[in-house]
Amino acid sequence: MILETLQDIFTLEQLMEVFETYRSFGPFFAILLPLLEAFFPFLPLVVFIVANVNSFGLWMGFLLSWIGACSGAIIVFIIMRKLGKWKWIQRIKEKKGMRRLLTWIERRGFSPLFLILCFPFTPSAAINVVAGLSRISYWQFILAVLAGKLVMIFMVSFIGQDLRALITQPTRAAIAGVVIFLLWLVGKQVEKRLNTTMTTRKRGS
């Protein structure tokens, strides 16, 4: 029933026209949208990735999405690293809770950042900001972003590369839905585990 309704609202012809129009804006637009998501986390990064791979093909769409998302994350990190020298930001960093969070990230380094960025439904935008305020090295952060975003964006690209099949083949759509749900579930578990670790550290300090 739901699938038939979606097919009535979004016909294959309409979707292909949308992707063709999207493609006409060129690769710059395909990079720009994922980049902007790093500044405005309410923007739908998953939608941008799916649009890119359906407009430019799996590999080119994946590459453009990866370049845009990584560039945005790194730019936010650099901006926050510069703003971290301002007095009012320094006062925020000296607050007890923030100080513990920053210390935790600085000690853990690459691993938690990589894990968070591997999943599409974790607060990566907030991590970019907090990492920028921490003393983690540029290269540690950049490596985590490049590797984590590569895993996450490729997973989304692979699942969403053929919307025609997802609409016309209910079994494939169901499998894709289950995979997306599992990604969301694992992402939330990673986030919960990190929060639990932070809470334990607070109690032990």
JSON list of C-alpha atoms in Angstrom, two decimals:
[
{"chain": "A", "resi": 1, "resn": "MET", "atom": "CA", "xyz": [0.00, 0.00, 0.00]},
{"chain": "A", "resi": 2, "resn": "ILE", "atom": "CA", "xyz": [2.69, 2.50, 1.05]},
{"chain": "A", "resi": 3, "resn": "LEU", "atom": "CA", "xyz": [4.91, 1.49, -1.86]},
{"chain": "A", "resi": 4, "resn": "GLU", "atom": "CA", "xyz": [2.05, 1.95, -4.34]},
{"chain": "A", "resi": 5, "resn": "THR", "atom": "CA", "xyz": [1.28, 5.38, -2.89]},
{"chain": "A", "resi": 6, "resn": "LEU", "atom": "CA", "xyz": [4.90, 6.44, -3.26]},
{"chain": "A", "resi": 7, "resn": "GLN", "atom": "CA", "xyz": [4.89, 5.20, -6.84]},
{"chain": "A", "resi": 8, "resn": "ASP", "atom": "CA", "xyz": [1.81, 7.32, -7.55]},
{"chain": "A", "resi": 9, "resn": "ILE", "atom": "CA", "xyz": [3.33, 10.46, -6.00]},
{"chain": "A", "resi": 10, "resn": "PHE", "atom": "CA", "xyz": [6.90, 10.01, -7.25]},
{"chain": "A", "resi": 11, "resn": "THR", "atom": "CA", "xyz": [6.84, 8.27, -10.61]},
{"chain": "A", "resi": 12, "resn": "LEU", "atom": "CA", "xyz": [10.08, 6.98, -12.10]},
{"chain": "A", "resi": 13, "resn": "GLU", "atom": "CA", "xyz": [9.82, 9.54, -14.86]},
{"chain": "A", "resi": 14, "resn": "GLN", "atom": "CA", "xyz": [9.51, 12.39, -12.37]},
{"chain": "A", "resi": 15, "resn": "LEU", "atom": "CA", "xyz": [12.46, 11.15, -10.33]},
{"chain": "A", "resi": 16, "resn": "MET", "atom": "CA", "xyz": [14.64, 10.80, -13.41]},
{"chain": "A", "resi": 17, "resn": "GLU", "atom": "CA", "xyz": [13.72, 14.32, -14.48]},
{"chain": "A", "resi": 18, "resn": "VAL", "atom": "CA", "xyz": [14.65, 15.65, -11.05]},
{"chain": "A", "resi": 19, "resn": "PHE", "atom": "CA", "xyz": [18.03, 13.90, -11.19]},
{"chain": "A", "resi": 20, "resn": "GLU", "atom": "CA", "xyz": [18.65, 15.12, -14.74]},
{"chain": "A", "resi": 21, "resn": "THR", "atom": "CA", "xyz": [17.89, 18.69, -13.66]},
{"chain": "A", "resi": 22, "resn": "TYR", "atom": "CA", "xyz": [20.12, 18.25, -10.62]},
{"chain": "A", "resi": 23, "resn": "ARG", "atom": "CA", "xyz": [22.93, 16.97, -12.80]},
{"chain": "A", "resi": 24, "resn": "SER", "atom": "CA", "xyz": [22.68, 20.03, -15.02]},
{"chain": "A", "resi": 25, "resn": "PHE", "atom": "CA", "xyz": [23.97, 22.17, -12.15]},
{"chain": "A", "resi": 26, "resn": "GLY", "atom": "CA", "xyz": [27.27, 20.32, -12.46]},
{"chain": "A", "resi": 27, "resn": "PRO", "atom": "CA", "xyz": [29.66, 18.75, -9.94]},
{"chain": "A", "resi": 28, "resn": "PHE", "atom": "CA", "xyz": [30.18, 22.04, -8.06]},
{"chain": "A", "resi": 29, "resn": "PHE", "atom": "CA", "xyz": [26.59, 21.93, -6.82]},
{"chain": "A", "resi": 30, "resn": "ALA", "atom": "CA", "xyz": [26.97, 18.25, -5.92]},
{"chain": "A", "resi": 31, "resn": "ILE", "atom": "CA", "xyz": [29.96, 19.14, -3.73]},
{"chain": "A", "resi": 32, "resn": "LEU", "atom": "CA", "xyz": [28.44, 22.31, -2.29]},
{"chain": "A", "resi": 33, "resn": "LEU", "atom": "CA", "xyz": [25.33, 20.73, -0.75]},
{"chain": "A", "resi": 34, "resn": "PRO", "atom": "CA", "xyz": [27.17, 18.10, 1.36]},
{"chain": "A", "resi": 35, "resn": "LEU", "atom": "CA", "xyz": [29.64, 20.82, 2.33]},
{"chain": "A", "resi": 36, "resn": "LEU", "atom": "CA", "xyz": [26.86, 23.09, 3.58]},
{"chain": "A", "resi": 37, "resn": "GLU", "atom": "CA", "xyz": [25.46, 20.26, 5.71]},
{"chain": "A", "resi": 38, "resn": "ALA", "atom": "CA", "xyz": [28.53, 20.58, 7.94]},
{"chain": "A", "resi": 39, "resn": "PHE", "atom": "CA", "xyz": [27.44, 24.15, 8.76]},
{"chain": "A", "resi": 40, "resn": "PHE", "atom": "CA", "xyz": [23.69, 23.46, 8.83]},
{"chain": "A", "resi": 41, "resn": "PRO", "atom": "CA", "xyz": [23.21, 19.94, 10.27]},
{"chain": "A", "resi": 42, "resn": "PHE", "atom": "CA", "xyz": [19.43, 20.09, 9.73]},
{"chain": "A", "resi": 43, "resn": "LEU", "atom": "CA", "xyz": [20.11, 19.68, 5.99]},
{"chain": "A", "resi": 44, "resn": "PRO", "atom": "CA", "xyz": [19.55, 16.08, 4.76]},
{"chain": "A", "resi": 45, "resn": "LEU", "atom": "CA", "xyz": [23.01, 14.74, 3.94]},
{"chain": "A", "resi": 46, "resn": "VAL", "atom": "CA", "xyz": [21.63, 11.29, 3.07]},
{"chain": "A", "resi": 47, "resn": "VAL", "atom": "CA", "xyz": [19.28, 12.86, 0.50]},
{"chain": "A", "resi": 48, "resn": "PHE", "atom": "CA", "xyz": [22.18, 14.77, -1.07]},
{"chain": "A", "resi": 49, "resn": "ILE", "atom": "CA", "xyz": [24.25, 11.59, -1.34]},
{"chain": "A", "resi": 50, "resn": "VAL", "atom": "CA", "xyz": [21.39, 9.66, -2.95]},
{"chain": "A", "resi": 51, "resn": "ALA", "atom": "CA", "xyz": [20.77, 12.52, -5.39]},
{"chain": "A", "resi": 52, "resn": "ASN", "atom": "CA", "xyz": [24.47, 12.60, -6.31]},
{"chain": "A", "resi": 53, "resn": "VAL", "atom": "CA", "xyz": [24.80, 8.87, -7.02]},
{"chain": "A", "resi": 54, "resn": "ASN", "atom": "CA", "xyz": [21.58, 8.80, -9.04]},
{"chain": "A", "resi": 55, "resn": "SER", "atom": "CA", "xyz": [22.63, 11.86, -11.04]},
{"chain": "A", "resi": 56, "resn": "PHE", "atom": "CA", "xyz": [26.34, 11.16, -11.58]},
{"chain": "A", "resi": 57, "resn": "GLY", "atom": "CA", "xyz": [26.62, 7.39, -11.08]},
{"chain": "A", "resi": 58, "resn": "LEU", "atom": "CA", "xyz": [27.83, 5.42, -8.08]},
{"chain": "A", "resi": 59, "resn": "TRP", "atom": "CA", "xyz": [31.53, 6.22, -8.12]},
{"chain": "A", "resi": 60, "resn": "MET", "atom": "CA", "xyz": [31.38, 9.84, -9.25]},
{"chain": "A", "resi": 61, "resn": "GLY", "atom": "CA", "xyz": [28.41, 10.57, -7.00]},
{"chain": "A", "resi": 62, "resn": "PHE", "atom": "CA", "xyz": [30.20, 8.95, -4.07]},
{"chain": "A", "resi": 63, "resn": "LEU", "atom": "CA", "xyz": [33.39, 10.92, -4.77]},
{"chain": "A", "resi": 64, "resn": "LEU", "atom": "CA", "xyz": [31.59, 14.27, -5.06]},
{"chain": "A", "resi": 65, "resn": "SER", "atom": "CA", "xyz": [29.64, 13.62, -1.85]},
{"chain": "A", "resi": 66, "resn": "TRP", "atom": "CA", "xyz": [32.80, 12.54, -0.02]},
{"chain": "A", "resi": 67, "resn": "ILE", "atom": "CA", "xyz": [34.75, 15.61, -1.14]},
{"chain": "A", "resi": 68, "resn": "GLY", "atom": "CA", "xyz": [31.93, 17.94, -0.09]},
{"chain": "A", "resi": 69, "resn": "ALA", "atom": "CA", "xyz": [31.24, 16.33, 3.29]},
{"chain": "A", "resi": 70, "resn": "CYS", "atom": "CA", "xyz": [34.92, 16.06, 4.23]},
{"chain": "A", "resi": 71, "resn": "SER", "atom": "CA", "xyz": [35.66, 19.62, 3.10]},
{"chain": "A", "resi": 72, "resn": "GLY", "atom": "CA", "xyz": [32.77, 20.98, 5.16]},
{"chain": "A", "resi": 73, "resn": "ALA", "atom": "CA", "xyz": [33.82, 19.07, 8.28]},
{"chain": "A", "resi": 74, "resn": "ILE", "atom": "CA", "xyz": [37.44, 20.22, 7.97]},
{"chain": "A", "resi": 75, "resn": "ILE", "atom": "CA", "xyz": [36.43, 23.85, 7.38]},
{"chain": "A", "resi": 76, "resn": "VAL", "atom": "CA", "xyz": [34.20, 23.80, 10.48]},
{"chain": "A", "resi": 77, "resn": "PHE", "atom": "CA", "xyz": [37.07, 22.28, 12.47]},
{"chain": "A", "resi": 78, "resn": "ILE", "atom": "CA", "xyz": [39.50, 24.98, 11.32]},
{"chain": "A", "resi": 79, "resn": "ILE", "atom": "CA", "xyz": [37.00, 27.78, 12.07]},
{"chain": "A", "resi": 80, "resn": "MET", "atom": "CA", "xyz": [36.38, 26.46, 15.58]},
{"chain": "A", "resi": 81, "resn": "ARG", "atom": "CA", "xyz": [40.13, 26.05, 16.16]},
{"chain": "A", "resi": 82, "resn": "LYS", "atom": "CA", "xyz": [40.57, 29.75, 15.30]},
{"chain": "A", "resi": 83, "resn": "LEU", "atom": "CA", "xyz": [37.55, 30.84, 17.34]},
{"chain": "A", "resi": 84, "resn": "GLY", "atom": "CA", "xyz": [38.87, 28.84, 20.28]},
{"chain": "A", "resi": 85, "resn": "LYS", "atom": "CA", "xyz": [41.35, 31.63, 20.95]},
{"chain": "A", "resi": 86, "resn": "TRP", "atom": "CA", "xyz": [38.59, 34.17, 21.61]},
{"chain": "A", "resi": 87, "resn": "LYS", "atom": "CA", "xyz": [38.02, 35.02, 25.26]},
{"chain": "A", "resi": 88, "resn": "TRP", "atom": "CA", "xyz": [34.30, 34.13, 25.34]},
{"chain": "A", "resi": 89, "resn": "ILE", "atom": "CA", "xyz": [35.06, 30.75, 23.76]},
{"chain": "A", "resi": 90, "resn": "GLN", "atom": "CA", "xyz": [37.83, 30.22, 26.29]},
{"chain": "A", "resi": 91, "resn": "ARG", "atom": "CA", "xyz": [35.32, 30.77, 29.08]},
{"chain": "A", "resi": 92, "resn": "ILE", "atom": "CA", "xyz": [33.02, 28.12, 27.58]},
{"chain": "A", "resi": 93, "resn": "LYS", "atom": "CA", "xyz": [35.94, 25.69, 27.27]},
{"chain": "A", "resi": 94, "resn": "GLU", "atom": "CA", "xyz": [36.84, 26.17, 30.93]},
{"chain": "A", "resi": 95, "resn": "LYS", "atom": "CA", "xyz": [33.41, 25.03, 32.11]},
{"chain": "A", "resi": 96, "resn": "LYS", "atom": "CA", "xyz": [33.68, 21.72, 33.96]},
{"chain": "A", "resi": 97, "resn": "GLY", "atom": "CA", "xyz": [31.55, 19.60, 31.62]},
{"chain": "A", "resi": 98, "resn": "MET", "atom": "CA", "xyz": [33.10, 20.99, 28.45]},
{"chain": "A", "resi": 99, "resn": "ARG", "atom": "CA", "xyz": [36.61, 20.58, 29.84]},
{"chain": "A", "resi": 100, "resn": "ARG", "atom": "CA", "xyz": [35.99, 16.90, 30.56]},
{"chain": "A", "resi": 101, "resn": "LEU", "atom": "CA", "xyz": [34.54, 16.34, 27.10]},
{"chain": "A", "resi": 102, "resn": "LEU", "atom": "CA", "xyz": [37.50, 18.03, 25.44]},
{"chain": "A", "resi": 103, "resn": "THR", "atom": "CA", "xyz": [39.97, 16.07, 27.58]},
{"chain": "A", "resi": 104, "resn": "TRP", "atom": "CA", "xyz": [38.20, 12.81, 26.72]},
{"chain": "A", "resi": 105, "resn": "ILE", "atom": "CA", "xyz": [38.43, 13.52, 22.98]},
{"chain": "A", "resi": 106, "resn": "GLU", "atom": "CA", "xyz": [42.06, 14.58, 23.26]},
{"chain": "A", "resi": 107, "resn": "ARG", "atom": "CA", "xyz": [42.98, 11.35, 25.06]},
{"chain": "A", "resi": 108, "resn": "ARG", "atom": "CA", "xyz": [40.99, 9.03, 22.80]},
{"chain": "A", "resi": 109, "resn": "GLY", "atom": "CA", "xyz": [41.91, 10.83, 19.57]},
{"chain": "A", "resi": 110, "resn": "PHE", "atom": "CA", "xyz": [41.25, 9.03, 16.29]},
{"chain": "A", "resi": 111, "resn": "SER", "atom": "CA", "xyz": [39.15, 5.99, 17.35]},
{"chain": "A", "resi": 112, "resn": "PRO", "atom": "CA", "xyz": [35.92, 7.60, 18.70]},
{"chain": "A", "resi": 113, "resn": "LEU", "atom": "CA", "xyz": [35.89, 10.22, 15.95]},
{"chain": "A", "resi": 114, "resn": "PHE", "atom": "CA", "xyz": [36.25, 7.54, 13.29]},
{"chain": "A", "resi": 115, "resn": "LEU", "atom": "CA", "xyz": [33.46, 5.41, 14.80]},
{"chain": "A", "resi": 116, "resn": "ILE", "atom": "CA", "xyz": [31.03, 8.33, 15.07]},
{"chain": "A", "resi": 117, "resn": "LEU", "atom": "CA", "xyz": [31.68, 9.47, 11.52]},
{"chain": "A", "resi": 118, "resn": "CYS", "atom": "CA", "xyz": [31.19, 5.96, 10.09]},
{"chain": "A", "resi": 119, "resn": "PHE", "atom": "CA", "xyz": [27.44, 6.10, 10.69]},
{"chain": "A", "resi": 120, "resn": "PRO", "atom": "CA", "xyz": [25.01, 8.49, 8.96]},
{"chain": "A", "resi": 121, "resn": "PHE", "atom": "CA", "xyz": [22.76, 9.15, 11.96]},
{"chain": "A", "resi": 122, "resn": "THR", "atom": "CA", "xyz": [25.26, 10.30, 14.59]},
{"chain": "A", "resi": 123, "resn": "PRO", "atom": "CA", "xyz": [25.89, 13.96, 15.58]},
{"chain": "A", "resi": 124, "resn": "SER", "atom": "CA", "xyz": [28.92, 14.48, 13.35]},
{"chain": "A", "resi": 125, "resn": "ALA", "atom": "CA", "xyz": [28.33, 18.25, 13.14]},
{"chain": "A", "resi": 126, "resn": "ALA", "atom": "CA", "xyz": [28.63, 18.59, 16.92]},
{"chain": "A", "resi": 127, "resn": "ILE", "atom": "CA", "xyz": [31.75, 16.42, 16.88]},
{"chain": "A", "resi": 128, "resn": "ASN", "atom": "CA", "xyz": [33.36, 18.74, 14.30]},
{"chain": "A", "resi": 129, "resn": "VAL", "atom": "CA", "xyz": [32.76, 21.71, 16.61]},
{"chain": "A", "resi": 130, "resn": "VAL", "atom": "CA", "xyz": [33.97, 20.02, 19.79]},
{"chain": "A", "resi": 131, "resn": "ALA", "atom": "CA", "xyz": [37.02, 18.55, 18.04]},
{"chain": "A", "resi": 132, "resn": "GLY", "atom": "CA", "xyz": [37.88, 22.04, 16.78]},
{"chain": "A", "resi": 133, "resn": "LEU", "atom": "CA", "xyz": [37.81, 23.37, 20.33]},
{"chain": "A", "resi": 134, "resn": "SER", "atom": "CA", "xyz": [39.98, 20.53, 21.59]},
{"chain": "A", "resi": 135, "resn": "ARG", "atom": "CA", "xyz": [43.74, 20.17, 21.22]},
{"chain": "A", "resi": 136, "resn": "ILE", "atom": "CA", "xyz": [43.54, 17.15, 18.94]},
{"chain": "A", "resi": 137, "resn": "SER", "atom": "CA", "xyz": [45.94, 17.56, 16.03]},
{"chain": "A", "resi": 138, "resn": "TYR", "atom": "CA", "xyz": [44.82, 18.66, 12.59]},
{"chain": "A", "resi": 139, "resn": "TRP", "atom": "CA", "xyz": [46.08, 15.46, 11.01]},
{"chain": "A", "resi": 140, "resn": "GLN", "atom": "CA", "xyz": [44.35, 13.23, 13.55]},
{"chain": "A", "resi": 141, "resn": "PHE", "atom": "CA", "xyz": [41.04, 14.90, 12.84]},
{"chain": "A", "resi": 142, "resn": "ILE", "atom": "CA", "xyz": [41.50, 15.01, 9.07]},
{"chain": "A", "resi": 143, "resn": "LEU", "atom": "CA", "xyz": [42.41, 11.30, 8.96]},
{"chain": "A", "resi": 144, "resn": "ALA", "atom": "CA", "xyz": [39.35, 10.40, 11.07]},
{"chain": "A", "resi": 145, "resn": "VAL", "atom": "CA", "xyz": [37.09, 12.50, 8.82]},
{"chain": "A", "resi": 146, "resn": "LEU", "atom": "CA", "xyz": [38.47, 11.13, 5.55]},
{"chain": "A", "resi": 147, "resn": "ALA", "atom": "CA", "xyz": [38.24, 7.51, 6.73]},
{"chain": "A", "resi": 148, "resn": "GLY", "atom": "CA", "xyz": [34.94, 7.75, 8.62]},
{"chain": "A", "resi": 149, "resn": "LYS", "atom": "CA", "xyz": [33.12, 9.72, 5.92]},
{"chain": "A", "resi": 150, "resn": "LEU", "atom": "CA", "xyz": [34.44, 7.33, 3.28]},
{"chain": "A", "resi": 151, "resn": "VAL", "atom": "CA", "xyz": [32.80, 4.37, 5.04]},
{"chain": "A", "resi": 152, "resn": "MET", "atom": "CA", "xyz": [29.54, 6.20, 5.76]},
{"chain": "A", "resi": 153, "resn": "ILE", "atom": "CA", "xyz": [29.10, 7.83, 2.35]},
{"chain": "A", "resi": 154, "resn": "PHE", "atom": "CA", "xyz": [29.92, 4.66, 0.45]},
{"chain": "A", "resi": 155, "resn": "MET", "atom": "CA", "xyz": [27.34, 2.68, 2.46]},
{"chain": "A", "resi": 156, "resn": "VAL", "atom": "CA", "xyz": [24.64, 5.27, 1.72]},
{"chain": "A", "resi": 157, "resn": "SER", "atom": "CA", "xyz": [25.73, 5.55, -1.92]},
{"chain": "A", "resi": 158, "resn": "PHE", "atom": "CA", "xyz": [25.62, 1.79, -2.46]},
{"chain": "A", "resi": 159, "resn": "ILE", "atom": "CA", "xyz": [22.15, 1.49, -0.91]},
{"chain": "A", "resi": 160, "resn": "GLY", "atom": "CA", "xyz": [20.69, 4.50, -2.73]},
{"chain": "A", "resi": 161, "resn": "GLN", "atom": "CA", "xyz": [22.42, 4.16, -6.12]},
{"chain": "A", "resi": 162, "resn": "ASP", "atom": "CA", "xyz": [19.38, 2.73, -7.94]},
{"chain": "A", "resi": 163, "resn": "LEU", "atom": "CA", "xyz": [16.10, 4.28, -6.84]},
{"chain": "A", "resi": 164, "resn": "ARG", "atom": "CA", "xyz": [14.38, 2.68, -9.82]},
{"chain": "A", "resi": 165, "resn": "ALA", "atom": "CA", "xyz": [15.10, -0.76, -8.35]},
{"chain": "A", "resi": 166, "resn": "LEU", "atom": "CA", "xyz": [14.16, 0.34, -4.85]},
{"chain": "A", "resi": 167, "resn": "ILE", "atom": "CA", "xyz": [10.74, 1.49, -6.11]},
{"chain": "A", "resi": 168, "resn": "THR", "atom": "CA", "xyz": [10.01, -1.37, -8.51]},
{"chain": "A", "resi": 169, "resn": "GLN", "atom": "CA", "xyz": [11.48, -4.20, -6.42]},
{"chain": "A", "resi": 170, "resn": "PRO", "atom": "CA", "xyz": [9.80, -4.39, -2.98]},
{"chain": "A", "resi": 171, "resn": "THR", "atom": "CA", "xyz": [12.28, -7.00, -1.69]},
{"chain": "A", "resi": 172, "resn": "ARG", "atom": "CA", "xyz": [15.25, -4.78, -2.42]},
{"chain": "A", "resi": 173, "resn": "ALA", "atom": "CA", "xyz": [13.46, -1.80, -0.87]},
{"chain": "A", "resi": 174, "resn": "ALA", "atom": "CA", "xyz": [12.77, -3.86, 2.26]},
{"chain": "A", "resi": 175, "resn": "ILE", "atom": "CA", "xyz": [16.41, -4.95, 2.51]},
{"chain": "A", "resi": 176, "resn": "ALA", "atom": "CA", "xyz": [17.56, -1.35, 2.06]},
{"chain": "A", "resi": 177, "resn": "GLY", "atom": "CA", "xyz": [15.14, -0.25, 4.77]},
{"chain": "A", "resi": 178, "resn": "VAL", "atom": "CA", "xyz": [16.48, -2.88, 7.17]},
{"chain": "A", "resi": 179, "resn": "VAL", "atom": "CA", "xyz": [20.08, -1.88, 6.44]},
{"chain": "A", "resi": 180, "resn": "ILE", "atom": "CA", "xyz": [19.31, 1.80, 7.01]},
{"chain": "A", "resi": 181, "resn": "PHE", "atom": "CA", "xyz": [17.56, 0.94, 10.28]},
{"chain": "A", "resi": 182, "resn": "LEU", "atom": "CA", "xyz": [20.56, -1.14, 11.41]},
{"chain": "A", "resi": 183, "resn": "LEU", "atom": "CA", "xyz": [22.92, 1.73, 10.54]},
{"chain": "A", "resi": 184, "resn": "TRP", "atom": "CA", "xyz": [20.75, 4.07, 12.58]},
{"chain": "A", "resi": 185, "resn": "LEU", "atom": "CA", "xyz": [20.61, 1.58, 15.45]},
{"chain": "A", "resi": 186, "resn": "VAL", "atom": "CA", "xyz": [24.37, 1.00, 15.51]},
{"chain": "A", "resi": 187, "resn": "GLY", "atom": "CA", "xyz": [24.98, 4.74, 15.27]},
{"chain": "A", "resi": 188, "resn": "LYS", "atom": "CA", "xyz": [22.75, 5.37, 18.26]},
{"chain": "A", "resi": 189, "resn": "GLN", "atom": "CA", "xyz": [24.50, 2.59, 20.21]},
{"chain": "A", "resi": 190, "resn": "VAL", "atom": "CA", "xyz": [27.89, 4.15, 19.44]},
{"chain": "A", "resi": 191, "resn": "GLU", "atom": "CA", "xyz": [26.59, 7.53, 20.59]},
{"chain": "A", "resi": 192, "resn": "LYS", "atom": "CA", "xyz": [25.10, 5.95, 23.75]},
{"chain": "A", "resi": 193, "resn": "ARG", "atom": "CA", "xyz": [28.37, 4.12, 24.50]},
{"chain": "A", "resi": 194, "resn": "LEU", "atom": "CA", "xyz": [30.33, 7.35, 24.17]},
{"chain": "A", "resi": 195, "resn": "ASN", "atom": "CA", "xyz": [27.88, 9.17, 26.45]},
{"chain": "A", "resi": 196, "resn": "THR", "atom": "CA", "xyz": [28.11, 6.36, 29.01]},
{"chain": "A", "resi": 197, "resn": "THR", "atom": "CA", "xyz": [31.90, 6.54, 28.93]},
{"chain": "A", "resi": 198, "resn": "MET", "atom": "CA", "xyz": [31.73, 10.27, 29.53]},
{"chain": "A", "resi": 199, "resn": "THR", "atom": "CA", "xyz": [29.32, 9.83, 32.46]},
{"chain": "A", "resi": 200, "resn": "THR", "atom": "CA", "xyz": [31.56, 7.18, 34.04]},
{"chain": "A", "resi": 201, "resn": "ARG", "atom": "CA", "xyz": [34.57, 9.45, 33.74]},
{"chain": "A", "resi": 202, "resn": "LYS", "atom": "CA", "xyz": [32.65, 12.29, 35.39]},
{"chain": "A", "resi": 203, "resn": "ARG", "atom": "CA", "xyz": [31.69, 10.09, 38.36]},
{"chain": "A", "resi": 204, "resn": "GLY", "atom": "CA", "xyz": [35.20, 8.81, 38.74]},
{"chain": "A", "resi": 205, "resn": "SER", "atom": "CA", "xyz": [36.78, 12.28, 38.73]}
]
